[in-house]
Short mmCIF file of C-alpha atoms in Angstrom, two decimals:
data_model
loop_
_atom_site.label_atom_id
_atom_site.label_comp_id
_atom_site.label_asym_id
_atom_site.label_seq_id
_atom_site.Cartn_x
_atom_site.Cartn_y
_atom_site.Cartn_z
CA MET L 1 6.50 -8.99 15.86
CA LYS L 2 3.19 -10.78 15.22
CA ILE L 3 1.87 -11.69 11.78
CA MET L 4 -1.69 -12.86 11.14
CA VAL L 5 -2.03 -15.28 8.22
CA VAL L 6 -5.46 -16.03 6.72
CA GLU L 7 -5.10 -18.88 4.23
CA ASP L 8 -7.54 -21.72 3.57
CA ASP L 9 -4.93 -24.01 1.98
CA LYS L 10 -3.50 -25.71 5.05
CA THR L 11 -0.34 -26.81 3.24
CA ILE L 12 0.47 -23.22 2.25
CA ALA L 13 -0.53 -21.95 5.70
CA SER L 14 1.76 -24.47 7.44
CA GLY L 15 4.64 -23.56 5.15
CA LEU L 16 4.14 -19.86 5.81
CA GLU L 17 3.90 -20.43 9.55
CA PHE L 18 7.14 -22.42 9.62
CA SER L 19 9.04 -19.95 7.42
CA LEU L 20 7.83 -16.90 9.35
CA GLN L 21 8.70 -18.45 12.70
CA GLN L 22 12.16 -19.33 11.37
CA GLU L 23 12.58 -15.61 10.67
CA GLY L 24 11.63 -14.74 14.25
CA TYR L 25 7.99 -13.71 13.67
CA ASP L 26 5.12 -14.81 15.91
CA THR L 27 2.15 -16.06 13.90
CA ASN L 28 -1.60 -16.45 14.19
CA ILE L 29 -3.13 -18.72 11.53
CA CYS L 30 -6.77 -18.72 10.39
CA TYR L 31 -8.29 -20.92 7.68
CA LYS L 32 -11.71 -19.25 7.44
CA ALA L 33 -12.98 -15.69 7.21
CA LYS L 34 -15.26 -16.18 10.21
CA ASP L 35 -12.38 -17.20 12.47
CA ALA L 36 -10.28 -14.34 11.11
CA GLU L 37 -13.01 -11.80 11.90
CA ILE L 38 -13.09 -12.96 15.51
CA MET L 39 -9.32 -12.76 15.81
CA ILE L 40 -9.20 -9.33 14.17
CA LYS L 41 -11.74 -8.08 16.68
CA GLU L 42 -10.00 -9.61 19.70
CA LYS L 43 -6.33 -9.20 18.81
CA MET L 44 -6.14 -6.19 16.47
CA ASP L 45 -3.78 -4.30 18.79
CA GLN L 46 -1.38 -7.24 18.94
CA ILE L 47 -1.03 -7.80 15.19
CA ASP L 48 1.69 -5.93 13.27
CA LEU L 49 0.91 -7.13 9.73
CA PHE L 50 -1.86 -9.12 8.00
CA LEU L 51 -1.35 -11.64 5.17
CA LEU L 52 -4.78 -12.28 3.64
CA ASP L 53 -5.76 -14.86 1.05
CA LEU L 54 -8.34 -13.34 -1.29
CA SER L 55 -10.44 -16.46 -1.92
CA LEU L 56 -11.71 -18.07 1.28
CA PRO L 57 -14.37 -20.79 1.63
CA ASP L 58 -16.71 -18.52 3.61
CA GLY L 59 -15.73 -15.01 2.55
CA SER L 60 -13.15 -12.77 0.93
CA GLY L 61 -9.85 -11.18 1.86
CA TYR L 62 -11.31 -7.92 0.52
CA ASP L 63 -13.94 -7.95 3.28
CA LEU L 64 -11.34 -8.67 5.94
CA CYS L 65 -9.16 -5.84 4.63
CA GLN L 66 -12.08 -3.43 4.93
CA LYS L 67 -12.69 -4.46 8.54
CA ILE L 68 -9.03 -3.96 9.39
CA LYS L 69 -8.73 -0.56 7.71
CA GLN L 70 -11.98 0.70 9.25
CA THR L 71 -10.54 0.42 12.74
CA SER L 72 -6.76 0.67 12.34
CA ASP L 73 -3.91 1.59 10.03
CA LYS L 74 -2.21 -1.80 10.11
CA PRO L 75 -0.41 -3.04 6.97
CA VAL L 76 -2.14 -5.62 4.75
CA ILE L 77 -0.64 -7.82 2.02
CA PHE L 78 -2.92 -9.90 -0.19
CA LEU L 79 -1.99 -13.47 -1.19
CA THR L 80 -3.80 -14.75 -4.25
CA ALA L 81 -3.66 -16.85 -7.38
CA LEU L 82 -5.64 -14.19 -9.24
CA ASP L 83 -3.24 -12.21 -11.35
CA ASP L 84 -5.31 -9.82 -13.42
CA GLU L 85 -4.87 -6.09 -13.01
CA VAL L 86 -8.50 -5.40 -12.08
CA ASN L 87 -8.11 -7.37 -8.86
CA VAL L 88 -4.79 -5.73 -8.07
CA VAL L 89 -6.15 -2.19 -8.44
CA MET L 90 -9.29 -3.04 -6.46
CA GLY L 91 -7.21 -4.38 -3.61
CA LEU L 92 -4.96 -1.33 -3.54
CA ASP L 93 -7.94 1.02 -3.71
CA MET L 94 -9.30 -0.66 -0.58
CA GLY L 95 -6.12 0.26 1.27
CA ALA L 96 -3.97 -2.86 0.86
CA ASP L 97 -0.24 -2.16 0.94
CA ASP L 98 0.95 -4.91 -1.37
CA TYR L 99 -0.22 -7.85 -3.43
CA ILE L 100 1.67 -11.03 -4.24
CA THR L 101 0.49 -13.86 -6.48
CA LYS L 102 0.86 -17.59 -5.87
CA PRO L 103 3.10 -19.39 -6.26
CA PHE L 104 5.68 -17.07 -4.70
CA ARG L 105 9.12 -17.52 -3.19
CA ILE L 106 9.22 -17.03 0.57
CA ARG L 107 12.21 -14.69 0.21
CA GLU L 108 10.19 -12.44 -2.05
CA LEU L 109 7.35 -12.36 0.46
CA LEU L 110 9.72 -11.60 3.34
CA SER L 111 11.27 -8.77 1.32
CA ARG L 112 7.83 -7.30 0.61
CA MET L 113 6.85 -7.60 4.27
CA LYS L 114 9.97 -5.79 5.45
CA SER L 115 9.45 -3.04 2.90
CA VAL L 116 5.83 -2.52 3.99
CA LEU L 117 6.76 -2.55 7.69
CA ARG L 118 9.48 0.05 7.11
CA ARG L 119 6.88 2.40 5.64
CA TYR L 120 4.83 2.11 8.83
CA HIS L 121 7.62 3.14 11.18
CA LYS L 122 6.87 6.37 13.02
CA VAL L 123 8.02 9.60 11.40
CA PRO L 124 9.74 12.23 13.59
CA LYS L 125 7.38 15.12 14.31
CA GLU L 126 9.64 17.66 12.65
CA GLN L 127 9.33 15.68 9.41
CA SER L 128 5.65 14.82 9.75
CA ILE L 129 4.09 17.82 7.94
CA ILE L 130 4.79 18.66 4.30
CA ILE L 131 3.15 21.77 2.83
CA HIS L 132 3.25 22.67 -0.85
CA GLN L 133 1.03 25.41 -2.21
CA ASN L 134 -2.48 24.61 -0.92
CA ILE L 135 -1.68 20.96 -0.18
CA LYS L 136 -0.74 19.69 3.28
CA ILE L 137 0.44 16.14 3.95
CA ASN L 138 0.36 14.85 7.52
CA ARG L 139 2.63 11.83 7.44
CA LEU L 140 1.93 10.84 11.05
CA GLU L 141 -1.78 10.56 10.32
CA GLY L 142 -1.41 9.45 6.69
CA LYS L 143 -3.80 12.21 5.63
CA VAL L 144 -3.76 14.81 2.84
CA TYR L 145 -5.56 18.16 2.86
CA LYS L 146 -6.39 20.63 0.12
CA ASN L 147 -7.29 24.14 1.30
CA GLY L 148 -7.80 22.69 4.78
CA THR L 149 -10.23 19.98 3.64
CA GLU L 150 -9.16 16.35 3.74
CA ILE L 151 -9.02 14.57 0.40
CA LEU L 152 -9.15 10.79 0.21
CA LEU L 153 -6.37 8.99 -1.62
CA THR L 154 -5.87 5.29 -2.26
CA ALA L 155 -2.77 3.62 -0.83
CA LEU L 156 -0.88 3.84 -4.11
CA GLU L 157 -1.95 7.44 -4.77
CA TYR L 158 -0.71 8.39 -1.30
CA ARG L 159 2.62 6.62 -1.76
CA LEU L 160 3.08 8.25 -5.15
CA LEU L 161 2.34 11.68 -3.69
CA LEU L 162 4.89 11.09 -0.92
CA ILE L 163 7.54 10.28 -3.51
CA PHE L 164 6.93 13.64 -5.19
CA ALA L 165 6.71 15.46 -1.84
CA ASN L 166 10.03 14.00 -0.69
CA HIS L 167 11.70 15.30 -3.87
CA ILE L 168 10.17 18.76 -4.26
CA GLY L 169 11.89 20.68 -7.03
CA GLN L 170 13.50 17.57 -8.53
CA ILE L 171 12.61 16.05 -11.89
CA LEU L 172 11.61 12.40 -11.49
CA THR L 173 11.63 10.19 -14.57
CA ARG L 174 8.92 7.60 -15.11
CA GLU L 175 11.54 4.91 -14.55
CA GLN L 176 12.47 6.40 -11.16
CA LEU L 177 8.81 6.54 -10.11
CA LEU L 178 8.21 2.95 -11.18
CA GLU L 179 11.27 1.77 -9.27
CA GLN L 180 10.10 3.46 -6.08
CA ILE L 181 6.54 2.15 -6.12
CA TRP L 182 7.34 -1.34 -7.42
CA ASP L 183 7.22 -2.90 -3.94
CA ILE L 184 3.65 -1.68 -3.40
CA ALA L 185 2.07 -3.61 -6.23
CA GLY L 186 4.80 -5.63 -7.91
CA ASP L 187 4.92 -6.01 -11.66
CA PHE L 188 1.37 -4.68 -12.01
CA VAL L 189 2.58 -1.09 -11.62
CA ASN L 190 3.57 -0.73 -15.23
CA ASP L 191 3.94 2.35 -17.39
CA ASN L 192 0.25 2.55 -18.26
CA THR L 193 -0.81 2.09 -14.62
CA LEU L 194 1.53 4.91 -13.58
CA THR L 195 -0.13 7.23 -16.13
CA VAL L 196 -3.54 6.40 -14.67
CA TYR L 197 -2.47 7.11 -11.10
CA ILE L 198 -0.79 10.41 -11.95
CA LYS L 199 -4.01 11.42 -13.71
CA ARG L 200 -6.06 10.44 -10.64
CA LEU L 201 -3.73 12.37 -8.34
CA ARG L 202 -4.04 15.48 -10.45
CA GLU L 203 -7.82 15.22 -10.49
CA LYS L 204 -7.81 15.23 -6.69
CA LEU L 205 -5.05 17.78 -6.05
CA GLU L 206 -5.16 20.31 -8.88
CA ASP L 207 -7.58 23.21 -9.29
CA GLN L 208 -7.26 22.69 -13.06
CA PRO L 209 -6.16 19.09 -13.72
CA GLN L 210 -5.70 19.85 -17.43
CA LYS L 211 -3.22 22.61 -16.47
CA PRO L 212 -1.42 21.09 -13.48
CA ALA L 213 0.44 23.43 -11.16
CA ILE L 214 1.38 20.96 -8.43
CA ILE L 215 2.58 17.86 -10.30
CA ARG L 216 3.97 19.21 -13.54
CA THR L 217 5.07 17.41 -16.66
CA VAL L 218 8.61 18.20 -17.77
CA ARG L 219 8.48 17.40 -21.44
CA GLY L 220 10.85 14.65 -22.49
CA MET L 221 12.13 14.14 -18.94
CA GLY L 222 9.40 13.24 -16.45
CA TYR L 223 7.52 15.02 -13.65
CA ARG L 224 8.30 17.57 -10.98
CA MET L 225 6.51 18.80 -7.88
CA GLY L 226 7.43 22.42 -7.24
CA ASP L 227 9.60 24.83 -9.21
#
């Protein structure tokens, strides 16, 4: 399995390269955005996961993430020293799968990588389509449709919807939801952030977001998709 690391700090990059190779991963290392763009263009099909530093001397990890997601559905994890929530949400909205702040422990990064890679494993065809009311989720394509028209969800919105869809008819507490999406955005998915994303999901899925019929609130207990 090949990992592409884009990190301008050569000490960090060397440490990551050594640790990843010790775990059996092949690595490609880039120190600049320009070099990374060339490698993305030439070796996209060979890369299984991208680790992107946000702040590069000649560009941004955000721009690289956009280029990756425009042409493929490969997993992306951001590495950064910026730890405010605005940057986290922006990165996730662009399609990133996870976000880890420096300094981090290599074991934590490896755990996040494995979790992200598991989510990208192919889904059997018989389990690929989930239909609930007027919503259809195609898990093979990673797409969601409402009344036959595709609706665009961010990475976290999509993951959150899948959690509900995989537990139709069950009441999920806020604590259960937070536990299941923690590995997407780390500690930044807090209680307030969860409220925001449920609101966004309803605005995209529901005919009347103020009177939700798809993702319902069960007073004093949590949320439920379906009866």
